[in-house]
Amino acid sequence: MQKGNQLTRKIIGRFLRAISVAFWVMVLSFVMIRVAPGDPASARLGPGAEKAAIEVLRKQLHLGGNPITQFFSYVNELIHGNLGVSLQDGVKVVDIINRTLPITIYLILLSTLCALIVSIPIGTYIGWSGKGSLVYGFRGLTAIFLATPNFFIAMVGILFFSVRHNWAPVFGYDNSFPQNLHYLWLPVAVNTIILSSVISRVLFSSVSETKDEEFVETGIIRGVGRRRFFWFYILKPSLAPTVVLLSYMMGTMLGATVILETVFSLPGIGRELVGAVLTSDYPVVQGILLYFGVITVLLSFIGDLIAYLLDRRVKI
Amino acid sequence: MSEQPLVIIDELKIDVRLTRAKRLPIVDTATFDVKRGEIIGLIGESGSGKTMLCRSLVGTLHRRGAYIASGKLVFDGIDLVAAKGAQWSEIRGKQIGYVPQSALAGPNPVMLIGAQIEEAILQDKNFPKSKVKERAIELLNIVQIRRPEVVMHQYQHELSGGMKQRVMIACAIAQQPQLIVADEPTTGLDVTVQAEIMRLLLSIRAEFNTSIILVSHDLPLVNQICDDIVVMHAGTTVEKIPSKDITHAKHPYTRALYDSRIDLVEPKGKLTTINGQPPTVGSWPAGCRFSEWCNFVRDECRVPQTMPIIPLGPDHYTTCIRYTELDK
């Protein structure tokens, strides 16, 4: 009875911390874009626009005035679920995000799934066997993938699969579900390679640590069956660091996939964000960063929670 | 009684594989029997090969790159030197229970205590699933854990060192094995807890007639509950002696070990120690391995291969060729 309470209290505490982080992400995103150089009005009117015209537009867009009052009106709008409209073309920020976010999420979720399918067997097998030659080859190969920039791997992929064999489109996207895989499989594959290199390495080192632990020996001597042994004595005690890392990486990938989106010309949210920053499109930048922040915080909350449920030694 | 001993260890030699060509003897050689219902104390300093000897009994030498190089190892009529996977799975956990080193381990950290005990119980494929919980609580009662229903739903980090070790013992006796191998089960525990665990092992023996091999480096502690003591030094079993005779040991190393105890009841004034470092694996002296630290050493002790097993009684042997002169 008491134990259940303790667990709930821990989870609630962790959740409150997540919310407070999300709040500070919102504040920071508001401040940062305003500190950065650039002016939305002059960006919208283009180079060589008259000063007077810029001033008029600035007034129209409510860009003048006290930043603190601006912040409070931003928060006020936010509470009412209003992220504002783009300063460049007047499109609702929510619509922009709804259009571009799913593409990026698809990319991240698919590559995470593939990376797990690839890394778990490889990482555990090599960690458990501990064979010198195998470990050497594994370390070398993953080091190569980690040292190579993802756009380079992406371009080699395009040259091979798109240009030479025409198995993948060079650019474009289709929003409906099975069709979009046609456009996504190559970027997903590239991302999977890099992600698996990281994840399998972490899992490898956890498993090679776990296997020398005394309780593993006890399990062998107890005569635990193969499947049970694999889950309860190898994978489960080793998985927590991987889960935490993965949840964190999935969050940072939201922004980091901009490179892949650019190389493969995918209309994802990363590209949208870069465009908005370049034109000082405050509401769009704020909106996207807020989404990123909340998603990242939520993911790491879920990651910590799963890690804790797997292994009670983890602190949350 | 001409009953076969439960375990026969005869001139057992264990090597560890360093590289493809290089091997290092780590146990060389061990000789002793374990009778049914007998508690054997296996005593020695760190690096004397006691843990490796234990692993050979549970078939996990290969995890440390070691293997049985020669000699005899028989458990209940089964030749363990030649035992293969299928035979091992019949023996491990069912006929031989294992209690790990308390300082290093304990229960699996990602499983509830209850789940682990149930796992140990269900190694018997025919055990009725409906009675598993009942049996788990019964086992926890045997190892004298209070409030077993609560402990079943706890993880190992919520338990004290002594509780963890009780749980490990509960798992080890789940199948009522004929032999329990306990590798330093009380190292690092409170003195009072040590005594409780020892008492628990005694009561288990009394109830199930289990043989126990109790590994320790604490000779006075183990001497209180064991029938026989086997002393290991530098990979060799140098003496086997009934524990009641420990004060009349016939090997200088056993004497040195016993004399270097700290007696709290009757302080001796000066604490006896063995001078110098124990020999490290791979640099054992030729001849008697204790010769470099021994006060009785003569030239003939340094002749290579002089560690004959000299029987002194049914449960007593020494490997010291000068044992008759120890009391002079």
XYZ file of C-alpha atoms in Angstrom:
644
model
C 0.000 0.000 0.000
C 2.630 2.422 1.131
C 4.895 1.338 -1.699
C 2.347 2.204 -4.365
C 2.063 5.676 -2.857
C 5.789 6.141 -2.947
C 5.906 5.234 -6.621
C 3.060 7.609 -7.500
C 4.734 10.379 -5.554
C 7.987 9.815 -7.414
C 6.258 9.896 -10.769
C 4.271 13.021 -9.903
C 7.454 14.729 -8.716
C 9.226 13.875 -11.924
C 6.245 15.090 -13.944
C 6.137 18.442 -12.139
C 9.814 18.858 -12.895
C 9.108 18.142 -16.548
C 6.440 20.844 -16.601
C 8.714 23.420 -15.043
C 11.378 22.631 -17.639
C 8.777 23.083 -20.365
C 7.915 26.488 -18.918
C 11.534 27.641 -19.030
C 11.842 26.384 -22.586
C 8.952 28.668 -23.476
C 10.559 31.677 -21.776
C 13.914 31.003 -23.395
C 12.468 30.582 -26.868
C 10.729 33.947 -26.473
C 13.913 35.686 -25.354
C 16.369 34.051 -27.719
C 14.681 34.876 -30.983
C 14.416 38.535 -29.897
C 18.047 38.694 -28.840
C 19.131 37.245 -32.173
C 19.809 39.836 -34.884
C 17.241 40.384 -37.627
C 13.896 42.102 -38.088
C 10.740 40.398 -39.358
C 9.465 43.491 -41.116
C 12.549 44.089 -43.214
C 12.843 40.373 -43.892
C 9.268 40.308 -45.228
C 9.655 43.348 -47.426
C 12.937 42.123 -48.832
C 16.223 43.927 -49.411
C 16.021 47.533 -50.531
C 12.653 48.289 -48.963
C 12.043 51.880 -47.864
C 12.555 52.732 -44.210
C 9.109 54.277 -43.914
C 7.433 51.167 -45.313
C 9.298 48.984 -42.843
C 8.156 51.244 -40.003
C 4.538 50.996 -41.107
C 4.742 47.214 -41.278
C 6.410 47.056 -37.870
C 3.438 48.975 -36.416
C 0.987 46.630 -38.162
C 2.716 43.588 -36.776
C 2.831 45.068 -33.249
C 6.602 44.723 -33.108
C 7.307 47.850 -31.115
C 6.666 48.289 -27.450
C 7.855 46.889 -24.185
C 9.178 43.270 -24.479
C 7.746 42.472 -21.044
C 4.216 43.438 -22.023
C 4.762 41.496 -25.233
C 5.740 38.455 -23.227
C 2.667 38.629 -21.062
C 0.370 38.996 -24.014
C 2.168 36.015 -25.624
C 1.606 33.923 -22.500
C -1.993 35.078 -22.320
C -2.631 34.024 -25.931
C -0.836 30.751 -25.234
C -3.090 29.932 -22.315
C -6.045 30.350 -24.661
C -4.414 27.906 -27.060
C -3.379 30.541 -29.562
C 0.125 30.347 -30.972
C -0.366 33.354 -33.257
C 0.167 33.732 -36.987
C 3.281 33.895 -39.122
C 4.621 37.410 -39.575
C 5.595 36.516 -43.129
C 2.423 35.164 -44.681
C -0.228 35.285 -41.958
C -0.680 31.531 -41.806
C -1.598 30.183 -38.365
C 1.418 28.766 -36.552
C -0.636 25.727 -35.503
C -1.344 24.952 -39.137
C 2.330 25.214 -40.037
C 3.227 22.808 -37.280
C 0.409 20.420 -38.147
C 1.635 20.333 -41.710
C 5.328 19.817 -41.052
C 5.621 18.016 -37.704
C 4.152 14.639 -38.774
C 6.824 14.235 -41.451
C 9.619 14.683 -38.933
C 7.865 12.478 -36.395
C 7.500 9.756 -39.001
C 11.189 10.022 -39.753
C 12.163 9.842 -36.082
C 9.755 7.103 -35.025
C 10.554 4.863 -37.964
C 14.300 5.217 -37.579
C 14.062 4.685 -33.815
C 12.063 1.524 -34.347
C 14.512 0.243 -36.963
C 17.481 1.194 -34.793
C 16.051 -0.789 -31.869
C 15.426 -3.808 -34.058
C 19.012 -3.626 -35.279
C 20.789 -2.636 -32.052
C 19.236 -4.914 -29.455
C 20.374 -8.195 -31.033
C 23.741 -6.812 -32.122
C 24.552 -4.986 -28.881
C 23.520 -7.845 -26.603
C 25.106 -10.560 -28.708
C 28.490 -8.864 -29.011
C 28.428 -7.703 -25.396
C 27.555 -11.143 -24.142
C 29.974 -13.109 -26.317
C 32.778 -10.634 -25.664
C 34.797 -12.202 -28.463
C 37.852 -10.043 -29.149
C 37.669 -10.007 -32.940
C 33.928 -9.367 -32.927
C 34.219 -6.499 -30.437
C 37.059 -4.995 -32.435
C 35.121 -5.089 -35.690
C 31.970 -3.744 -34.022
C 33.792 -0.850 -32.375
C 35.555 0.030 -35.627
C 32.438 -0.044 -37.759
C 30.329 2.009 -35.373
C 33.175 4.501 -34.963
C 33.247 4.998 -38.727
C 29.501 5.636 -38.848
C 29.672 8.002 -35.906
C 32.587 9.948 -37.352
C 30.968 10.373 -40.749
C 28.575 13.330 -41.022
C 25.020 12.180 -41.664
C 24.637 14.317 -44.783
C 27.602 12.546 -46.310
C 26.058 9.127 -45.675
C 22.807 10.575 -47.015
C 24.465 11.769 -50.206
C 26.207 8.472 -50.796
C 22.786 6.861 -50.306
C 21.181 9.177 -52.841
C 23.960 8.593 -55.361
C 23.652 4.855 -55.028
C 19.924 4.244 -54.538
C 18.390 7.220 -56.333
C 20.783 8.192 -59.097
C 22.278 4.873 -60.044
C 19.452 2.441 -59.302
C 16.393 4.669 -59.122
C 15.031 2.831 -56.094
C 14.265 5.981 -54.156
C 12.987 9.415 -55.205
C 15.464 12.284 -54.997
C 12.893 14.653 -53.506
C 9.196 15.169 -52.843
C 6.686 13.845 -50.355
C 3.254 12.297 -50.165
C 1.236 12.845 -47.031
C -0.849 9.678 -47.070
C 0.458 6.791 -45.043
C 1.709 3.892 -47.098
C 2.769 6.135 -49.985
C 4.983 8.321 -47.818
C 7.206 5.346 -47.013
C 8.356 5.497 -50.626
C 9.849 8.914 -49.906
C 10.929 8.171 -46.369
C 12.727 4.860 -46.504
C 16.108 6.219 -47.569
C 16.307 9.043 -44.980
C 15.034 6.612 -42.356
C 17.754 4.139 -43.342
C 20.464 6.786 -43.076
C 19.200 7.917 -39.684
C 18.918 4.313 -38.535
C 22.565 3.654 -39.314
C 23.715 6.545 -37.174
C 21.223 5.948 -34.378
C 22.028 2.234 -34.201
C 25.717 2.998 -33.930
C 25.090 5.022 -30.784
C 22.472 2.760 -29.231
C 24.212 -0.538 -29.894
C 27.406 0.860 -28.404
C 25.685 1.906 -25.192
C 23.829 -1.388 -24.984
C 27.029 -3.279 -25.734
C 28.885 -1.679 -22.862
C 25.970 -2.177 -20.421
C 25.648 -5.827 -21.374
C 29.356 -6.479 -21.045
C 29.184 -4.956 -17.569
C 26.073 -6.895 -16.586
C 27.424 -10.244 -17.693
C 30.224 -10.150 -15.127
C 27.851 -9.477 -12.255
C 27.442 -12.089 -9.603
C 23.658 -12.329 -9.920
C 24.084 -13.446 -13.534
C 26.274 -16.273 -12.360
C 23.684 -17.126 -9.746
C 21.053 -17.230 -12.480
C 23.116 -19.641 -14.561
C 23.691 -21.873 -11.579
C 20.005 -21.768 -10.679
C 19.423 -23.179 -14.146
C 17.149 -20.420 -15.451
C 15.730 -21.227 -18.899
C 17.187 -19.589 -21.962
C 14.434 -17.094 -22.732
C 13.882 -16.027 -19.159
C 17.609 -15.694 -18.705
C 17.972 -13.496 -21.773
C 15.308 -11.071 -20.584
C 15.692 -11.034 -16.791
C 19.420 -11.553 -16.466
C 20.878 -9.866 -19.552
C 18.592 -7.393 -21.270
C 16.447 -5.979 -18.489
C 19.350 -5.082 -16.171
C 21.225 -3.508 -19.097
C 18.467 -1.605 -20.831
C 18.003 1.454 -18.606
C 20.919 3.586 -19.917
C 19.874 2.836 -23.485
C 16.280 3.838 -22.852
C 17.290 7.104 -21.212
C 19.710 7.944 -24.015
C 17.194 7.022 -26.685
C 14.440 9.184 -25.241
C 16.832 12.097 -25.064
C 18.064 11.520 -28.602
C 14.543 11.328 -29.996
C 13.950 14.798 -28.585
C 17.108 16.343 -29.967
C 16.512 14.682 -33.317
C 13.464 16.937 -33.831
C 15.837 19.744 -34.627
C 18.795 17.692 -35.804
C 16.962 16.019 -38.677
C 16.942 19.385 -40.437
C 20.083 18.268 -42.251
C 18.452 15.110 -43.524
C 15.278 17.038 -44.395
C 17.361 19.435 -46.420
C 19.355 16.766 -48.241
C 16.221 14.771 -49.067
C 14.047 17.877 -49.607
C 11.462 16.684 -47.087
C 9.086 19.448 -45.951
C 9.658 18.661 -42.270
C 9.542 20.877 -39.230
C 13.313 21.300 -39.007
C 13.432 23.069 -42.336
C 10.440 25.177 -41.374
C 12.240 26.278 -38.224
C 15.422 27.262 -40.050
C 13.371 29.299 -42.519
C 11.524 31.032 -39.686
C 14.731 31.893 -37.862
C 16.243 33.392 -41.016
C 13.233 35.690 -41.486
C 12.919 36.444 -37.739
C 9.400 35.065 -37.803
C 8.889 35.340 -34.026
C 5.585 33.510 -33.584
C 6.627 30.594 -35.798
C 9.996 30.203 -34.057
C 8.371 30.463 -30.635
C 5.661 28.011 -31.549
C 8.000 25.422 -33.005
C 10.492 25.727 -30.152
C 7.670 25.358 -27.658
C 6.548 22.165 -29.379
C 10.124 20.878 -29.439
C 10.546 21.724 -25.792
C 7.339 20.079 -24.667
C 7.931 16.984 -26.796
C 11.532 16.664 -25.607
C 10.591 17.079 -21.968
C 7.740 14.629 -22.348
C 9.962 12.080 -24.081
C 12.635 12.264 -21.445
C 9.945 11.948 -18.778
C 8.635 8.804 -20.457
C 12.198 7.544 -20.955
C 13.074 8.016 -17.299
C 9.839 6.358 -16.286
C 10.427 3.298 -18.474
C 14.024 3.068 -17.253
C 12.780 3.214 -13.665
C 10.141 0.573 -14.249
C 12.768 -1.674 -15.855
C 15.372 -1.146 -13.170
C 14.553 0.309 -9.748
C 18.190 1.282 -9.239
C 17.629 4.182 -11.648
C 17.034 7.528 -9.963
C 14.232 9.698 -11.291
C 29.716 -46.877 7.030
C 31.039 -47.577 3.572
C 28.659 -45.122 1.941
C 30.020 -43.294 -1.104
C 30.871 -39.674 -0.367
C 28.578 -37.148 -2.083
C 31.480 -35.274 -3.643
C 34.854 -36.707 -4.513
C 37.583 -34.272 -5.469
C 40.822 -36.039 -6.285
C 43.996 -34.294 -7.463
C 41.873 -31.772 -9.286
C 43.809 -29.288 -11.387
C 42.205 -26.167 -12.850
C 43.939 -24.040 -15.454
C 43.018 -20.628 -16.709
C 43.476 -19.775 -20.362
C 45.383 -16.524 -20.768
C 46.061 -16.512 -24.492
C 45.744 -19.144 -27.187
C 48.962 -20.827 -26.093
C 49.417 -19.658 -22.527
C 47.780 -21.391 -19.588
C 48.179 -20.777 -15.911
C 47.418 -23.291 -13.169
C 45.061 -21.744 -10.645
C 44.131 -24.818 -8.611
C 46.953 -27.375 -8.391
C 45.903 -29.701 -6.851
C 42.826 -30.126 -4.680
C 41.862 -33.319 -2.911
C 39.000 -33.929 -0.472
C 35.667 -35.666 -0.098
C 32.364 -34.336 1.124
C 30.151 -36.830 2.861
C 26.366 -36.600 2.914
C 25.175 -34.166 5.521
C 28.648 -32.906 6.193
C 29.704 -29.275 6.413
C 33.129 -28.645 4.975
C 34.881 -25.341 5.569
C 37.115 -24.369 2.688
C 39.585 -21.869 4.055
C 42.242 -19.827 2.342
C 43.481 -16.372 1.541
C 42.318 -14.426 -1.516
C 43.829 -15.932 -4.640
C 44.301 -19.362 -3.144
C 41.839 -20.822 -5.636
C 38.837 -21.456 -3.384
C 36.359 -19.608 -5.588
C 37.579 -21.403 -8.712
C 37.197 -24.710 -6.932
C 33.585 -23.780 -6.154
C 32.918 -22.825 -9.753
C 34.102 -26.202 -10.919
C 31.332 -27.719 -8.780
C 28.638 -25.612 -10.424
C 30.044 -25.703 -13.947
C 30.737 -22.048 -14.541
C 34.516 -22.186 -14.889
C 34.311 -21.310 -18.583
C 32.892 -17.876 -17.724
C 36.302 -16.999 -16.329
C 38.255 -18.706 -19.081
C 39.162 -21.601 -16.804
C 38.746 -25.344 -17.239
C 39.537 -28.599 -15.474
C 42.957 -29.682 -16.691
C 43.141 -33.024 -14.935
C 41.978 -34.957 -11.907
C 38.692 -36.312 -10.691
C 35.518 -34.456 -9.741
C 32.550 -36.629 -8.963
C 29.187 -35.538 -7.593
C 26.740 -38.221 -6.502
C 28.276 -40.676 -8.939
C 28.232 -38.200 -11.847
C 31.559 -37.349 -13.417
C 31.503 -33.539 -13.475
C 34.708 -33.289 -15.513
C 32.945 -34.798 -18.493
C 29.481 -33.351 -17.782
C 27.769 -31.709 -20.750
C 25.048 -29.052 -20.961
C 22.077 -31.362 -20.488
C 23.628 -33.036 -17.464
C 24.508 -29.695 -15.948
C 20.957 -28.444 -16.214
C 19.888 -31.517 -14.237
C 22.443 -30.765 -11.533
C 22.513 -26.973 -11.262
C 19.900 -25.467 -9.033
C 18.303 -28.870 -8.493
C 20.955 -30.956 -6.799
C 23.543 -28.284 -6.114
C 22.441 -24.970 -4.667
C 24.686 -21.971 -4.780
C 24.929 -19.017 -2.411
C 27.071 -16.243 -3.895
C 29.544 -13.934 -2.224
C 27.641 -11.539 -0.054
C 29.913 -8.592 -0.680
C 29.473 -8.624 -4.444
C 26.005 -9.674 -5.152
C 22.671 -10.713 -3.957
C 19.379 -11.108 -5.721
C 18.780 -9.940 -9.255
C 18.215 -6.158 -9.035
C 15.539 -6.058 -11.732
C 13.327 -8.802 -10.352
C 11.085 -8.787 -7.316
C 12.322 -11.036 -4.532
C 9.180 -13.120 -4.817
C 9.692 -13.615 -8.550
C 13.179 -14.948 -7.974
C 12.162 -17.406 -5.321
C 9.295 -18.555 -7.504
C 11.739 -18.915 -10.372
C 13.937 -21.131 -8.224
C 10.916 -23.210 -7.191
C 9.703 -23.595 -10.774
C 12.997 -25.125 -11.877
C 11.061 -28.226 -10.976
C 8.872 -28.393 -14.074
C 6.248 -30.502 -12.341
C 5.674 -28.157 -9.439
C 2.007 -27.131 -9.326
C 1.755 -23.445 -10.288
C -1.055 -22.833 -7.816
C 1.172 -23.667 -4.865
C 4.215 -21.620 -5.870
C 3.365 -18.597 -3.748
C 2.655 -20.706 -0.710
C 5.966 -22.548 -1.110
C 7.877 -19.257 -1.579
C 6.540 -17.940 1.714
C 7.363 -21.259 3.338
C 10.957 -20.949 2.105
C 11.240 -17.395 3.389
C 10.005 -18.649 6.734
C 12.667 -21.360 6.742
C 15.376 -18.729 6.277
C 13.735 -16.729 9.085
C 12.669 -13.662 7.191
C 10.051 -11.700 9.036
C 6.988 -10.502 7.135
C 7.673 -12.664 4.060
C 4.547 -11.347 2.283
C 6.076 -7.876 2.264
C 9.556 -9.001 1.261
C 8.116 -10.894 -1.705
C 7.111 -7.539 -3.197
C 10.414 -5.809 -2.595
C 13.539 -5.358 -4.650
C 16.988 -6.274 -3.456
C 18.071 -2.677 -2.800
C 15.320 -2.399 -0.210
C 16.806 -5.231 1.852
C 19.700 -5.307 4.284
C 22.815 -7.360 3.593
C 21.751 -10.151 5.900
C 18.238 -10.280 4.385
C 19.681 -10.495 0.877
C 21.795 -13.416 1.903
C 18.795 -15.133 3.503
C 16.903 -14.715 0.248
C 19.823 -16.235 -1.661
C 19.828 -19.175 0.716
C 16.065 -19.546 0.275
C 16.591 -19.735 -3.502
C 19.440 -22.203 -3.085
C 17.385 -24.622 -0.999
C 14.219 -24.354 -3.099
C 14.813 -27.740 -4.724
C 16.195 -29.275 -1.526
C 19.586 -29.900 -3.110
C 21.992 -32.474 -1.760
C 24.796 -29.942 -1.740
C 24.979 -26.222 -1.083
C 28.050 -24.348 -2.202
C 28.323 -21.101 -0.246
C 31.104 -18.854 -1.483
C 31.951 -16.463 1.349
C 28.305 -16.051 2.318
C 28.991 -13.741 5.237
C 31.913 -11.576 4.143
C 31.134 -7.943 4.794
C 28.166 -8.597 7.051
C 27.816 -7.560 10.677
C 29.292 -10.020 13.136
C 25.891 -10.712 14.657
C 24.390 -11.279 11.219
C 27.299 -13.575 10.344
C 26.475 -15.715 13.343
C 22.777 -15.801 12.399
C 23.562 -16.912 8.853
C 25.876 -19.613 10.163
C 23.181 -20.814 12.532
C 20.743 -20.841 9.630
C 23.068 -23.042 7.560
C 23.358 -25.408 10.507
C 19.593 -25.660 10.893
C 19.198 -26.329 7.166
C 21.679 -29.161 7.412
C 19.847 -30.529 10.410
C 16.509 -30.399 8.626
C 17.405 -31.623 5.128
C 20.710 -33.473 5.704
C 22.280 -31.196 3.101
C 26.019 -31.221 2.583
C 27.510 -27.758 2.627
C 30.791 -26.468 1.284
C 31.401 -23.248 3.107
C 34.094 -21.079 1.592
C 35.622 -18.456 3.818
C 38.836 -16.853 4.867
C 37.614 -16.611 8.437
C 38.917 -19.786 10.036
C 37.680 -19.213 13.622
C 34.146 -18.415 12.392
C 33.892 -21.409 10.130
C 35.518 -23.715 12.630
C 32.500 -23.321 14.899
C 30.034 -24.929 12.525
C 32.047 -27.187 10.217
C 32.740 -30.865 10.613
C 35.963 -30.751 8.654
C 38.188 -27.917 7.545
C 40.032 -27.965 4.239
C 42.821 -25.409 4.083
C 43.894 -24.058 0.722
C 47.129 -22.274 0.041
C 48.464 -21.215 -3.346
C 46.097 -23.481 -5.260
C 46.727 -26.536 -3.122
C 44.657 -28.132 -0.410
C 47.427 -28.323 2.150
C 45.517 -29.946 4.975
C 42.175 -31.500 5.739
C 41.413 -31.636 9.416
C 38.389 -32.291 11.628
C 37.503 -28.950 13.151
C 37.689 -30.276 16.709
C 41.381 -30.974 16.102
C 42.149 -27.544 14.713
C 44.438 -26.677 17.618
C 46.582 -29.695 16.705
C 46.954 -28.851 13.033
C 49.690 -30.708 11.233
C 50.500 -28.101 8.668
C 52.394 -24.900 9.539
C 50.094 -22.846 7.324
C 46.972 -24.024 9.134
C 48.648 -23.174 12.410
C 49.663 -19.780 11.168
C 46.106 -19.080 10.002
C 44.651 -20.183 13.285
C 47.175 -18.266 15.336
C 46.591 -15.058 13.436
C 42.976 -14.860 14.640
C 42.006 -12.094 16.970
C 40.706 -13.619 20.144
C 38.354 -11.174 21.797
C 37.671 -13.355 24.799
C 41.259 -13.994 25.822
C 43.477 -11.374 24.203
C 46.911 -12.798 23.583
C 48.700 -9.514 23.774
C 50.726 -9.808 20.586
C 48.979 -10.538 17.324
C 50.575 -13.278 15.263
C 50.854 -12.674 11.525
C 52.204 -14.514 8.529
C 55.135 -12.491 7.248
C 55.255 -11.334 3.666
C 52.678 -11.490 0.876
C 50.866 -14.671 -0.117
C 52.268 -16.047 -3.387
C 50.504 -14.820 -6.502
C 49.125 -17.155 -9.122
C 51.833 -18.067 -11.610
C 54.735 -17.420 -9.267
C 54.306 -20.282 -6.888
C 57.538 -21.625 -5.392
C 58.732 -25.013 -6.552
C 58.470 -27.680 -3.920
C 56.274 -26.860 -0.967
C 54.405 -23.641 -1.785
C 54.514 -22.488 1.799
C 58.266 -23.046 2.100
C 59.172 -19.379 1.763
C 57.041 -18.366 4.729
C 57.515 -21.432 6.867
C 59.510 -21.432 10.096
C 60.171 -25.166 9.809
C 61.561 -25.093 6.307
C 64.464 -27.372 5.395
C 66.223 -27.916 2.074
C 64.201 -31.035 1.306
C 61.021 -28.915 1.388
C 62.269 -27.020 -1.656
C 62.661 -30.095 -3.834
C 60.077 -29.721 -6.626
C 56.835 -31.697 -6.313
C 57.160 -32.324 -2.574
C 53.617 -32.002 -1.357
C 52.552 -35.583 -0.780
C 49.210 -36.296 0.821
C 50.054 -37.895 4.170
C 46.969 -39.494 5.745
C 46.778 -39.030 9.485
C 43.271 -40.306 10.158
C 39.943 -40.939 8.381
C 39.300 -37.209 7.904
C 42.733 -35.834 8.396
C 45.655 -35.440 6.044
C 48.528 -33.020 5.685
C 50.942 -32.219 2.902
C 53.774 -31.158 5.182
C 56.648 -33.647 5.116
C 57.887 -32.372 8.445
C 54.583 -32.570 10.307
C 56.034 -34.768 13.046
C 58.454 -32.040 14.001
C 55.904 -29.222 14.349
C 55.361 -29.784 18.057
C 59.004 -30.120 18.994
